[in-house]
Coordinates of C-alpha atoms and ligand atoms in Angstrom, one line a residue:
X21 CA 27.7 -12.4 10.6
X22 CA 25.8 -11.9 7.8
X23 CA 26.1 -8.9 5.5
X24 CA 23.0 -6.5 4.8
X25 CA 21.9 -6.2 1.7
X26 CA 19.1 -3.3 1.0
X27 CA 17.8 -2.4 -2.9
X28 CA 14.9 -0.5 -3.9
X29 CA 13.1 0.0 -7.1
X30 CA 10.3 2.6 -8.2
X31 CA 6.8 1.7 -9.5
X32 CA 6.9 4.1 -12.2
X33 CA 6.0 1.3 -15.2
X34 CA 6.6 -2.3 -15.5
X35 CA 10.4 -2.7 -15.5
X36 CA 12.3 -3.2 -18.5
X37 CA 15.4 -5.4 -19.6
X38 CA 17.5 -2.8 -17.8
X39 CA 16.4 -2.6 -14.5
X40 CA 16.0 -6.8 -14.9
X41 CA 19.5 -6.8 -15.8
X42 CA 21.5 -3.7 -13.8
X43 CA 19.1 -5.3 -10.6
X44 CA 16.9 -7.4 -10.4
X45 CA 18.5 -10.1 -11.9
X46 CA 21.0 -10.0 -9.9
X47 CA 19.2 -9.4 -6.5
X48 CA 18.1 -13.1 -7.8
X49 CA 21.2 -14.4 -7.1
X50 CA 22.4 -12.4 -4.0
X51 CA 19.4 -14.1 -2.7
X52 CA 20.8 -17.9 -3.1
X53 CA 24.1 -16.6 -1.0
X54 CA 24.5 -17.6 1.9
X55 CA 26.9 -15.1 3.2
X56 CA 23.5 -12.2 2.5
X57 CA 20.7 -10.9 4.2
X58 CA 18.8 -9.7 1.2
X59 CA 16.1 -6.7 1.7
X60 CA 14.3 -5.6 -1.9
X61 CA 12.1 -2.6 -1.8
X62 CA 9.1 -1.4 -3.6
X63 CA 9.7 2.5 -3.9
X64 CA 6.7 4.0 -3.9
X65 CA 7.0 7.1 -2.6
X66 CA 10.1 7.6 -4.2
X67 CA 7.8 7.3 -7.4
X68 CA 6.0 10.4 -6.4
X69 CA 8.3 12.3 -7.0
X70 CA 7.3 12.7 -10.3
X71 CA 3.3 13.2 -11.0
X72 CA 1.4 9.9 -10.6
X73 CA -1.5 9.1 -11.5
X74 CA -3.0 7.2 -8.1
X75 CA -4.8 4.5 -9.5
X76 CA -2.1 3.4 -12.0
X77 CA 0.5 3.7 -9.3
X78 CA -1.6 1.5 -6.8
X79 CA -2.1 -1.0 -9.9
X80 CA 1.9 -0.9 -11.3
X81 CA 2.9 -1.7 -7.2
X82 CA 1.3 -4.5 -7.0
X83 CA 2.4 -5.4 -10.7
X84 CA 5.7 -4.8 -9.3
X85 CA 4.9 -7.2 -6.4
X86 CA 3.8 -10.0 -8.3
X87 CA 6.8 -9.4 -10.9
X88 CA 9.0 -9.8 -8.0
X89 CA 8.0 -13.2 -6.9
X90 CA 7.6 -14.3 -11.4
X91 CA 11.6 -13.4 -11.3
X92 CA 12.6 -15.8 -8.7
X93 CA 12.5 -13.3 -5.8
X94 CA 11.2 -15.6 -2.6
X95 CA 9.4 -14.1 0.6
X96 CA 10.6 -16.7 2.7
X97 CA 14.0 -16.2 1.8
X98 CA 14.3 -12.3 1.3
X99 CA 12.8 -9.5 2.7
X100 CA 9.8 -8.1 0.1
X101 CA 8.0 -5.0 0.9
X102 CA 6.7 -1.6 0.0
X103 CA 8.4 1.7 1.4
X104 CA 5.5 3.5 2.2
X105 CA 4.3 0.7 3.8
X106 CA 6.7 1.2 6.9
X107 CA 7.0 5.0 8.4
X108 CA 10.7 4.6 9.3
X109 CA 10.9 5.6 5.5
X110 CA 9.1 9.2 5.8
X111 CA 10.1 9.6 9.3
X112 CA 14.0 8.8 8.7
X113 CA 14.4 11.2 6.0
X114 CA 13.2 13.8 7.7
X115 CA 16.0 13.6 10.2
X116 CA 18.4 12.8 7.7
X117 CA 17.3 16.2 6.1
X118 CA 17.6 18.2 8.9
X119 CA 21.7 17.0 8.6
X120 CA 22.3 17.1 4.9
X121 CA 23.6 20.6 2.9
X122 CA 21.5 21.3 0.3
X123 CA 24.5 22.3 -1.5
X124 CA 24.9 17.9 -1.5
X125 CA 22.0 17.9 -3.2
X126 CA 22.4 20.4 -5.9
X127 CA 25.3 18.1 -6.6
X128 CA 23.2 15.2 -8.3
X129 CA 23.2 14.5 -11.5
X130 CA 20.0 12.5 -11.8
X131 CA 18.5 15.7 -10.7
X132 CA 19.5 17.6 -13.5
X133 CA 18.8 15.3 -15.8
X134 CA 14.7 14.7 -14.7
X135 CA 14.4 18.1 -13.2
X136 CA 15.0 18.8 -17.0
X137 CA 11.9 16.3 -17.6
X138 CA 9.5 18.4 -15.6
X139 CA 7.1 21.3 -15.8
X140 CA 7.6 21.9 -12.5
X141 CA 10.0 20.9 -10.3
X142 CA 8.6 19.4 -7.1
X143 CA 10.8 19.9 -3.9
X144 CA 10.5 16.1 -3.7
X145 CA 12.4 15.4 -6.7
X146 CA 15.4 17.5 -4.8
X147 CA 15.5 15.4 -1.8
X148 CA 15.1 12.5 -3.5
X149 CA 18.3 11.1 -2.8
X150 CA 17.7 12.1 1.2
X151 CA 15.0 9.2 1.1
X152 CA 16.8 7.0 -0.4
X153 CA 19.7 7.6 2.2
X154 CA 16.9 6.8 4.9
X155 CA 16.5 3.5 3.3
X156 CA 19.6 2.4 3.3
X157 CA 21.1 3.6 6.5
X158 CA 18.1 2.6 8.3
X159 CA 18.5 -0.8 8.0
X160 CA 22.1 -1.2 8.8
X161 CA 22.6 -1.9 5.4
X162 CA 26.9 -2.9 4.3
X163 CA 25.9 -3.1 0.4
X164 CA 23.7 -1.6 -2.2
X165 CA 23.6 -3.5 -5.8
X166 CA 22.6 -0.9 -7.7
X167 CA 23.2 0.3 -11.4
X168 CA 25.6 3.2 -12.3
X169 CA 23.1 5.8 -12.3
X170 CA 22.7 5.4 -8.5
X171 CA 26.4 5.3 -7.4
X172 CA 26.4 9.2 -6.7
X173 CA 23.1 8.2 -4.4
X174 CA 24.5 6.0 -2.5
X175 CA 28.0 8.4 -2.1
X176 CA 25.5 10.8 -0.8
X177 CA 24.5 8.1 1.6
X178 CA 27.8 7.0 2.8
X179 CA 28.7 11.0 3.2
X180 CA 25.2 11.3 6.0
X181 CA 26.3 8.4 7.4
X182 CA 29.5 9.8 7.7
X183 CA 28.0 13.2 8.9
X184 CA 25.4 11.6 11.6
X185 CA 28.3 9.7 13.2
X186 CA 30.9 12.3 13.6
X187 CA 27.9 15.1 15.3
X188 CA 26.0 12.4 17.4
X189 CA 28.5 9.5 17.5
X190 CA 28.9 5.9 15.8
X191 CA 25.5 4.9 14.9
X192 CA 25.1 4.6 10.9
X193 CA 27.0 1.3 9.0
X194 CA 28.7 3.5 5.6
X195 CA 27.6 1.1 3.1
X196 CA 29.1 0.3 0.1
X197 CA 27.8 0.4 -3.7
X198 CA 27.8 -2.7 -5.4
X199 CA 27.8 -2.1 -9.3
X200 CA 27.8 -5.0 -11.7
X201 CA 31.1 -5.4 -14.0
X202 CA 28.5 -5.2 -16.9
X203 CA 25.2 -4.7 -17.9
X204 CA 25.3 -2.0 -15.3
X205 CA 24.0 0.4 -17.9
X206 CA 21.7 -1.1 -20.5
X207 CA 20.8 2.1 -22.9
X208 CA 18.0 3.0 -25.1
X209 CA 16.9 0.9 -28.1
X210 CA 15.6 4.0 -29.6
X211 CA 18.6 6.0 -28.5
X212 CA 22.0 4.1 -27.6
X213 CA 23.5 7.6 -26.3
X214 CA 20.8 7.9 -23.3
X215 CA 19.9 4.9 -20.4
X216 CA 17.0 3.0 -21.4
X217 CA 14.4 4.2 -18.6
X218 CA 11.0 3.5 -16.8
X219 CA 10.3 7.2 -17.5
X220 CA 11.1 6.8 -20.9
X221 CA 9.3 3.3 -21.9
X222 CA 6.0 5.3 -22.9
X223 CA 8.5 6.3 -26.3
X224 CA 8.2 3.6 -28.8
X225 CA 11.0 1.5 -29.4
X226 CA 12.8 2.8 -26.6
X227 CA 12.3 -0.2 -23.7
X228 CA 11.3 -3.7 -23.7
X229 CA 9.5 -3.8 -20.7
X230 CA 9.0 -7.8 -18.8
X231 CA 5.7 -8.3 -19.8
X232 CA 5.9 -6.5 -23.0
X233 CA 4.7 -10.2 -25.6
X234 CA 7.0 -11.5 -27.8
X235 CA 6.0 -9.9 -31.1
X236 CA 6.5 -6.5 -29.8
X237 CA 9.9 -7.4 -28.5
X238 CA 11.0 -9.0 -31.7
X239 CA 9.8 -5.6 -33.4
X240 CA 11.7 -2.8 -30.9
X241 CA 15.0 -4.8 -31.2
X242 CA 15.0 -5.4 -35.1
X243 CA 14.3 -1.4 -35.7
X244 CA 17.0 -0.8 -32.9
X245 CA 19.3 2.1 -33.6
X246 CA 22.6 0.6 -34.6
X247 CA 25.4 2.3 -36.8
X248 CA 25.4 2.5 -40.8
X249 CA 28.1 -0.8 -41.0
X250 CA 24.7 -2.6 -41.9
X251 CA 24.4 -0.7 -45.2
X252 CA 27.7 -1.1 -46.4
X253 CA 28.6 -3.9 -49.2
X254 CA 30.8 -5.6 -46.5
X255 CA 29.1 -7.4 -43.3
X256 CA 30.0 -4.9 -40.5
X257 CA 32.1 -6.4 -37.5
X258 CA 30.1 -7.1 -34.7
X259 CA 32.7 -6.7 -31.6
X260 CA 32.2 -5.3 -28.2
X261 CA 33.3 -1.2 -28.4
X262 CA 33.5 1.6 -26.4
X263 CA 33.3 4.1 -30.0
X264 CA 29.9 5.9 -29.5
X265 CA 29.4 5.4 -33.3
X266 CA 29.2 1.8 -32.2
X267 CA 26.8 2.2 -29.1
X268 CA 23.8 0.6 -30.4
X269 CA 25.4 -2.9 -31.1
X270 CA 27.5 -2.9 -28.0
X271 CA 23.9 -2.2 -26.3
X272 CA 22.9 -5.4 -28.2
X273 CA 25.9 -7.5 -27.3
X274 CA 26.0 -6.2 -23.9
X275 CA 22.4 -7.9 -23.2
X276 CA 23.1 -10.8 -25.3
X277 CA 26.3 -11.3 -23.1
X278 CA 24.3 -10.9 -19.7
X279 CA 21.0 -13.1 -20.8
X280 CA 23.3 -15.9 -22.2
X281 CA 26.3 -15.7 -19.2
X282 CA 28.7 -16.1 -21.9
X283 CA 32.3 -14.6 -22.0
X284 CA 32.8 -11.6 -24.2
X285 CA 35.2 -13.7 -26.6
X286 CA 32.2 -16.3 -26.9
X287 CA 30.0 -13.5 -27.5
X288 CA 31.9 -12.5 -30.4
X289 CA 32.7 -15.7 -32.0
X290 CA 28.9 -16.2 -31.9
X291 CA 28.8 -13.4 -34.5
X292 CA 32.2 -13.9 -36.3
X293 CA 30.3 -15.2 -39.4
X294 CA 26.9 -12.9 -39.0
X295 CA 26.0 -12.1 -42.2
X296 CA 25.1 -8.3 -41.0
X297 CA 23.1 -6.4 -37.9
X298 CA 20.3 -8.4 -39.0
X299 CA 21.4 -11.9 -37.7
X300 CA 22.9 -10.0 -34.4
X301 CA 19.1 -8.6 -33.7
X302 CA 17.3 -11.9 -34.4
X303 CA 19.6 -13.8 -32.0
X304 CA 19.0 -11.1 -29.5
X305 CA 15.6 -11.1 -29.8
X306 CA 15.3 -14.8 -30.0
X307 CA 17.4 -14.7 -26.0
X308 CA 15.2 -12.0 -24.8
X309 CA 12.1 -13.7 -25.2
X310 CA 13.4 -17.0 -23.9
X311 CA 14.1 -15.0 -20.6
X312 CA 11.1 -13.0 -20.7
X313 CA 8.1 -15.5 -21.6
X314 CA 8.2 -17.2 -18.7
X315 CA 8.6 -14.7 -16.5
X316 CA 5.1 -12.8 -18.1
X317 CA 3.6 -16.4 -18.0
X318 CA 4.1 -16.9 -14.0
X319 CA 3.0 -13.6 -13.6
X320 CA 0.1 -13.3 -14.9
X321 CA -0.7 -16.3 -12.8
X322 CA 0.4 -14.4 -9.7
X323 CA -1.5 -11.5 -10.5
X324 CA -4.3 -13.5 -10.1
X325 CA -4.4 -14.1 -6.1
X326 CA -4.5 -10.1 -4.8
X327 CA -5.2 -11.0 -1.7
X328 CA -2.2 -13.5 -1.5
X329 CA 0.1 -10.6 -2.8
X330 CA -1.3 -8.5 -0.2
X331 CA -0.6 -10.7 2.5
X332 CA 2.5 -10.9 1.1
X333 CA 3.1 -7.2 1.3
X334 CA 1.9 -7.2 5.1
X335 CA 4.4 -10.0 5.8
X336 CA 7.4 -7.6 4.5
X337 CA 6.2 -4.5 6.2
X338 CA 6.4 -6.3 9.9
X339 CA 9.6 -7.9 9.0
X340 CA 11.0 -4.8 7.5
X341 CA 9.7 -2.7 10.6
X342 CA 11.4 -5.2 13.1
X343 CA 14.9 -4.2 11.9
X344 CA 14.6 -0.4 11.3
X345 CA 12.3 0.9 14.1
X346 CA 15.0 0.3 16.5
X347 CA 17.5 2.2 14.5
X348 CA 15.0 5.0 13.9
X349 CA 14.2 5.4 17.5
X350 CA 18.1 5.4 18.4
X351 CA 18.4 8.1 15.8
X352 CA 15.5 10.7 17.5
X353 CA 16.7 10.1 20.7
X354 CA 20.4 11.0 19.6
X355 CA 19.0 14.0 17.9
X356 CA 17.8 15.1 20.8
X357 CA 13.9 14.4 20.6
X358 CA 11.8 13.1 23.1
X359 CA 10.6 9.6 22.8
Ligands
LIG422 P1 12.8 5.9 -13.8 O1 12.9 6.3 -15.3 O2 11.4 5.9 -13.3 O3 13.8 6.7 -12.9 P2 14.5 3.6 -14.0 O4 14.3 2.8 -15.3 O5 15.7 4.5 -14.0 O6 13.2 4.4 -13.7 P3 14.7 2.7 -11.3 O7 13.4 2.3 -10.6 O8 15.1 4.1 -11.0 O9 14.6 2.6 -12.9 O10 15.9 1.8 -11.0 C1 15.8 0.5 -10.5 C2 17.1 -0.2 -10.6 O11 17.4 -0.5 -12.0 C3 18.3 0.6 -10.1 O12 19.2 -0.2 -9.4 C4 18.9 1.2 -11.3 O13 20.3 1.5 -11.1 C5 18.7 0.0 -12.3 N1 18.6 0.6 -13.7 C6 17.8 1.5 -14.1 N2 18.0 1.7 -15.5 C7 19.0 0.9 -15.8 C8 19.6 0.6 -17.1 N3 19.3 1.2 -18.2 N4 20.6 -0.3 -17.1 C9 21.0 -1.0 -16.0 N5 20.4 -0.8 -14.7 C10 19.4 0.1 -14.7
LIG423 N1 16.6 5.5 -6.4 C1 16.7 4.2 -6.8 C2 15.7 3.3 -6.1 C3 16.0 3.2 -4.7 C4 17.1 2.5 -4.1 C5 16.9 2.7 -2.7 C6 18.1 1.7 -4.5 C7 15.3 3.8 -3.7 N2 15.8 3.5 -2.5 C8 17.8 2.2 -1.8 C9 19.0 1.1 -3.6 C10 18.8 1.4 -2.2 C11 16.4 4.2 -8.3 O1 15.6 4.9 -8.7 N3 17.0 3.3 -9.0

């Protein structure tokens, strides 16, 4: 049988080099294996947990549509949809809510960090992770690529799995995270210390978003933060490191690596003669915008044909509702409701 694969991603802004390479990149590929039954999600209302403002999130998810489909990502072969688009979403964490300690919750880290971000702190952004549980365990999902920043979600998923099945009986598959060996946390061009982020990309210099044009990409990675080696008298070493002093060029290196699928050693000898920081950020550059032009060039065609996209969209929903109603009316029915 094949295994279940379920991924989400929020609307927030157009994604940026780190979501492309901690995800969506990679969803890419689960989708050519065989072995995979690939469902990517739109998170929408997971987006609201943060103020919105409607029209631009209406506009950035079908954006975020048509991105999906310029990166490779194929209807016919995966499952493509947006969350609120299908009920079991809202519905599923509801039950899942009336199940979970809050005290679980208090435990997130993401939490603390955006809760930080916020004037004021909607009860959404708290139960956050409860909705993302539903997504997952509503599906039967057995693996979640994600990037590091959402392992402790999907822990929180696997422990309400756990929790469901041991008060009502077996019901919930405990999925499994799937973290890439690398890349799995691209950080901030502006600030190599911090994850480069959706929320963030408003900050200049601090993303390079997928549709962002070449010049501008050229521009955020030459004024990147790296270390002082580049005004020494010697050319610094440009090596993978884990010193934080370092951070910035093992950002650069990192997505260098990923973009060009070369080995670390390879990576390195590419730069063994670099004359200083300045070659390393043109070649990085010069990779990035291979990637990313022709991704901006198909969609903007895409973008074109809305009512294509939409149908699209409608297309995910019913295949998406197929496989969770089920499960969600298995679930009220264990809990007791009346269906
Ligand atoms: P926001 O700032 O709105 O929370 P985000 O940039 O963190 O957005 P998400 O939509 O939350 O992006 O995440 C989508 C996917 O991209 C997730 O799998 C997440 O782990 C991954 N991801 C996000 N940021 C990075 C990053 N800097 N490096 C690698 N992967 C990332
Ligand atoms: N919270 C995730 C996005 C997300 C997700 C999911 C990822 C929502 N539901 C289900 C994997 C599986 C994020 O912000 N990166």
């Amino acid at each position: 049988m094949k295994r279940r694969v379920f991924s989400g991603i929020q609307p927030s802004d157009v994604i940026h080099i780190g979501n492309y390479i901690g995800a969506v990149r990679r969803w890419v590929e689960l989708q050519e294996n065989p072995e995979k039954d690939n469902i990517f999600c739109i998170v929408d209302l997971h987006a609201l947990t943060v103020p919105q403002d409607p029209l631009v999130l209406r506009d950035r998810t079908l954006e975020l549509m048509a991105l999906f489909l310029a990166v490779g990502l194929d209807p016919m072969k995966s499952t493509l949809f947006v969350q609120s688009h299908v009920t079991v979403h809202a519905e599923g964490a509801w039950l899942l809510n009336c199940i979970t300690p809050i005290g679980w919750l208090n435990k997130m880290t993401q939490f603390k960090d955006k809760s930080i971000k916020q004037e004021t702190i909607l009860t959404g952004l708290l139960d956050y992770p409860v909705l993302m549980a539903a997504d997952i365990l509503f599906y039967d999902t057995h693996e979640v690529p994600v990037g590091e920043d959402q392992k402790q979600h999907v822990e929180l998923a696997r422990n309400i799995a756990e929790r469901f099945n041991y008060h009502y009986g077996e019901t919930f598959i405990v999925p499994e995270p799937m973290i890439g060996s690398y890349g799995a946390r691209i950080m901030g061009l502006d600030d190599p210390t911090s994850k480069m982020s959706k929320s963030s990309s408003h900050i200049k210099g601090h993303a390079i978003r997928l549709l962002d044009d070449p010049k501008d990409i050229e521009r955020a990675i030459m004024r990147s933060k790296t270390d002082s080696g580049s005004m020494t008298d010697h050319a610094p070493e440009i090596r993978f490191s884990k010193d934080i002093e370092k951070a910035g060029v093992n950002n650069l290196l990192t997505i260098y690596q990923v973009l060009t699928s070369k080995s670390q050693e390879a990576v390195e000898q590419d730069f063994a003669n670099a004359r200083g920081y300045g070659d390393l950020k043109k070649a990085v550059a010069e990779v990035v915008i291979s990637v990313t032009e022709p991704i901006r060039a198909r969609h903007s065609e895409i973008i074109s044909d809305r009512a294509e996209l939409e149908r699209l969209m409608k297309l995910g929903a019913e295949k998406a509702r197929a496989i969770s109603e089920p499960r969600l009316r298995d679930v009220k029915h264990k809990m007791g409701l009346s269906l």
